[in-house]
Short mmCIF file of C-alpha atoms and ligand atoms in Angstrom, two decimals:
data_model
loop_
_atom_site.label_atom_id
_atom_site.label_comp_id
_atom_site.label_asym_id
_atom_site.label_seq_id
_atom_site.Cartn_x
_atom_site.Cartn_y
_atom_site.Cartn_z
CA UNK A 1 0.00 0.00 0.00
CA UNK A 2 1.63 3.42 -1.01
CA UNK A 3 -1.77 5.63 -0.83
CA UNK A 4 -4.64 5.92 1.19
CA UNK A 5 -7.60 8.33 0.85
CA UNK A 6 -8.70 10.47 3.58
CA UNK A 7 -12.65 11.62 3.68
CA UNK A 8 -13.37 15.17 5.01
CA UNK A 9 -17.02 16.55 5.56
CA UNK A 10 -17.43 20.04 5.37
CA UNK A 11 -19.59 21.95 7.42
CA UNK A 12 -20.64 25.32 5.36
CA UNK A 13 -19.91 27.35 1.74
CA UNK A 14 -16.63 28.25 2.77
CA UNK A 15 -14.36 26.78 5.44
CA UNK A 16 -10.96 25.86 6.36
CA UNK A 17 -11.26 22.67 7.66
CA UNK A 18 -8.16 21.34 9.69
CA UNK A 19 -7.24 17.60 8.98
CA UNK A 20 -3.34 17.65 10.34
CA UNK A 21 -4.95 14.53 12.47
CA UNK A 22 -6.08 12.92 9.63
CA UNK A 23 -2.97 13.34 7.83
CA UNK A 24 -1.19 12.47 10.80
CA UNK A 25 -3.37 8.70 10.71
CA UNK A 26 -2.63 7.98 7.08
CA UNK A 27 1.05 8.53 7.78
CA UNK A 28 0.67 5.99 10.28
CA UNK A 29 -1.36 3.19 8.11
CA UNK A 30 0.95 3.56 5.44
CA UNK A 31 3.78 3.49 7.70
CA UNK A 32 6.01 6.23 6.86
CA UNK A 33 8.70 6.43 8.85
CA UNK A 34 11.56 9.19 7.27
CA UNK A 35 10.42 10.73 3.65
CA UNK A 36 7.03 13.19 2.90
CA UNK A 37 3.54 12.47 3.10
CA UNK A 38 2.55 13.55 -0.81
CA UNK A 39 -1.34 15.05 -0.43
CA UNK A 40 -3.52 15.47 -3.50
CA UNK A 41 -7.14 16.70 -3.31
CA UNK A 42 -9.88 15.33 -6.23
CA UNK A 43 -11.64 18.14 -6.64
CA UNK A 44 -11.64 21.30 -8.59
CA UNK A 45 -13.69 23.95 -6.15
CA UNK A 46 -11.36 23.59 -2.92
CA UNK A 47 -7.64 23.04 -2.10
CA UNK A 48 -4.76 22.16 0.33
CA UNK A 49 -3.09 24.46 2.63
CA UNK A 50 -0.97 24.76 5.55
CA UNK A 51 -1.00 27.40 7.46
CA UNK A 52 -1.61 28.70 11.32
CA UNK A 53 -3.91 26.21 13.61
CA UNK A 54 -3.30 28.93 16.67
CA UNK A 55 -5.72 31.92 16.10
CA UNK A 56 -8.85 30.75 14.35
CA UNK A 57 -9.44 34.42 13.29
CA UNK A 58 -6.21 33.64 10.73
CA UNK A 59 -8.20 30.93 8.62
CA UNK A 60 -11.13 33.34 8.62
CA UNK A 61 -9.52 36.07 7.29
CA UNK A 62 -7.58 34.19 4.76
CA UNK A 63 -11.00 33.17 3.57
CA UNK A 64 -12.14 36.92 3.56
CA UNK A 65 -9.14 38.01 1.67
CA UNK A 66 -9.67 35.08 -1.30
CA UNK A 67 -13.01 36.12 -1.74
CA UNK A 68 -12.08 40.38 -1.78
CA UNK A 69 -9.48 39.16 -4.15
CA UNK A 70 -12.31 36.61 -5.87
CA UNK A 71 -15.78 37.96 -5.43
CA UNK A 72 -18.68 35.25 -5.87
CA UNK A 73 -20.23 36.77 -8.42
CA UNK A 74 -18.73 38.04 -11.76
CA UNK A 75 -21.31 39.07 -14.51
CA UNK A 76 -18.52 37.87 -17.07
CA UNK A 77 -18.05 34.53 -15.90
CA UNK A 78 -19.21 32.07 -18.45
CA UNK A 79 -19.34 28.57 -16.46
CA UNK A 80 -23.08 27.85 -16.48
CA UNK A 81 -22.93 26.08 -12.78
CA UNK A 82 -22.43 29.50 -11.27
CA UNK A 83 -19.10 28.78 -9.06
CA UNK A 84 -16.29 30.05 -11.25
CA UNK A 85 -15.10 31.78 -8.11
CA UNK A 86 -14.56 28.40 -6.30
CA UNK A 87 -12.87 27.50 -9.31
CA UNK A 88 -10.69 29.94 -9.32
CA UNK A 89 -9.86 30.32 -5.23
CA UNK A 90 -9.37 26.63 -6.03
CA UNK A 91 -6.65 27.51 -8.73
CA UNK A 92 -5.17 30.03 -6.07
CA UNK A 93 -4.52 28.00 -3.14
CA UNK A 94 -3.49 24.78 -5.01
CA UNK A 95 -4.63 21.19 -4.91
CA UNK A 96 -1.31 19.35 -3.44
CA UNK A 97 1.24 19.79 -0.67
CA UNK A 98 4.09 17.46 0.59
CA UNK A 99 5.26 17.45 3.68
CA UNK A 100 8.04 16.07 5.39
CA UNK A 101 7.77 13.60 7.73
CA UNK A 102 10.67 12.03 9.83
CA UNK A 103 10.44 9.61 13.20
CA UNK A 104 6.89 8.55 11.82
CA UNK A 105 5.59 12.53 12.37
CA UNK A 106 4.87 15.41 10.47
CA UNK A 107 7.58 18.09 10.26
CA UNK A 108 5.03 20.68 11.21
CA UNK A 109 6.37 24.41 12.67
CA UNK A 110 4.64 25.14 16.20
CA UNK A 111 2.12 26.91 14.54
CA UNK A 112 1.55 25.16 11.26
CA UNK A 113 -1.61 22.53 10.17
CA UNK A 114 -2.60 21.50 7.17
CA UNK A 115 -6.22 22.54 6.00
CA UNK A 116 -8.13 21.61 3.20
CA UNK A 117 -9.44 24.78 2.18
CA UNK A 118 -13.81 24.61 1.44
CA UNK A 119 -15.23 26.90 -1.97
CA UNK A 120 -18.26 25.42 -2.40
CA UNK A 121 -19.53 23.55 0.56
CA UNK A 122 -20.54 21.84 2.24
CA UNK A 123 -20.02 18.64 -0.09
CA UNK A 124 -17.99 15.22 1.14
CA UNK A 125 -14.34 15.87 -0.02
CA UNK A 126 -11.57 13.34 -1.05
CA UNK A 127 -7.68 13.78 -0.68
CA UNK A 128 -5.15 10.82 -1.89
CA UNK A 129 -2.25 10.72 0.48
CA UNK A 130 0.56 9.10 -1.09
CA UNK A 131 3.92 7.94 0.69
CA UNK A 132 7.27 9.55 -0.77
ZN1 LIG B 201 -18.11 24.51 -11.58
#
């Protein structure tokens, strides 16, 4: 077994949902020891991220920012299902990350976890972790 897949529930439109645990478990069932964790998310309206699990006011205003930067709606978008913006916050923040992971753990700074990153929630999301 090099992959396994990791299910995350979402719980609204737009949320960044912190699965460093889950991450954590598939490291452990595909026994990694020393190498990455490679992390690939099968979906094209949300994405990966790591960034700070301290202050939740952080994740909220990185979602804030991505939608100032990407407002919902766009009367030039063309993509008849209406969520170009996911599509394009999607684009932003990137659907893979690998992180290093050495003794069996994740080489995560104090204030770092990984998030998969919600633009068009709430829906049942799948991310492939594969063992480097
Ligand atoms: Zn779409």
């Amino acid at each position: 077994m090099s992959s396994v897949r990791i299910t995350v529930p979402t719980p609204s439109h737009q949320a960044l949902v912190p699965i460093t645990d889950k991450v954590a478990e598939a490291v452990a069932r595909l026994g990694i020891e020393d190498g990455a964790a490679h992390l690939f998310v099968l979906h094209t309206t949300c994405g990966l991220l790591v960034n700070e699990n301290a202050d939740p006011d952080v994740a909220r205003d990185i979602l804030r920012r991505l939608e100032e930067l990407v407002p919902w709606r766009d009367p030039k978008d063309r993509h008849a299902e209406g969520n170009t913006a996911a599509h394009v916050r999607s684009s932003l923040v990137g659907s893979s990350l690998t992180i290093p992971v050495q003794g069996g753990s994740l080489v995560l700074g104090a204030w770092q976890g990984v998030f998969l990153a919600e633009f068009d929630g709430p829906r049942t999301r799948h991310v492939v972790v594969t063992a480097l």
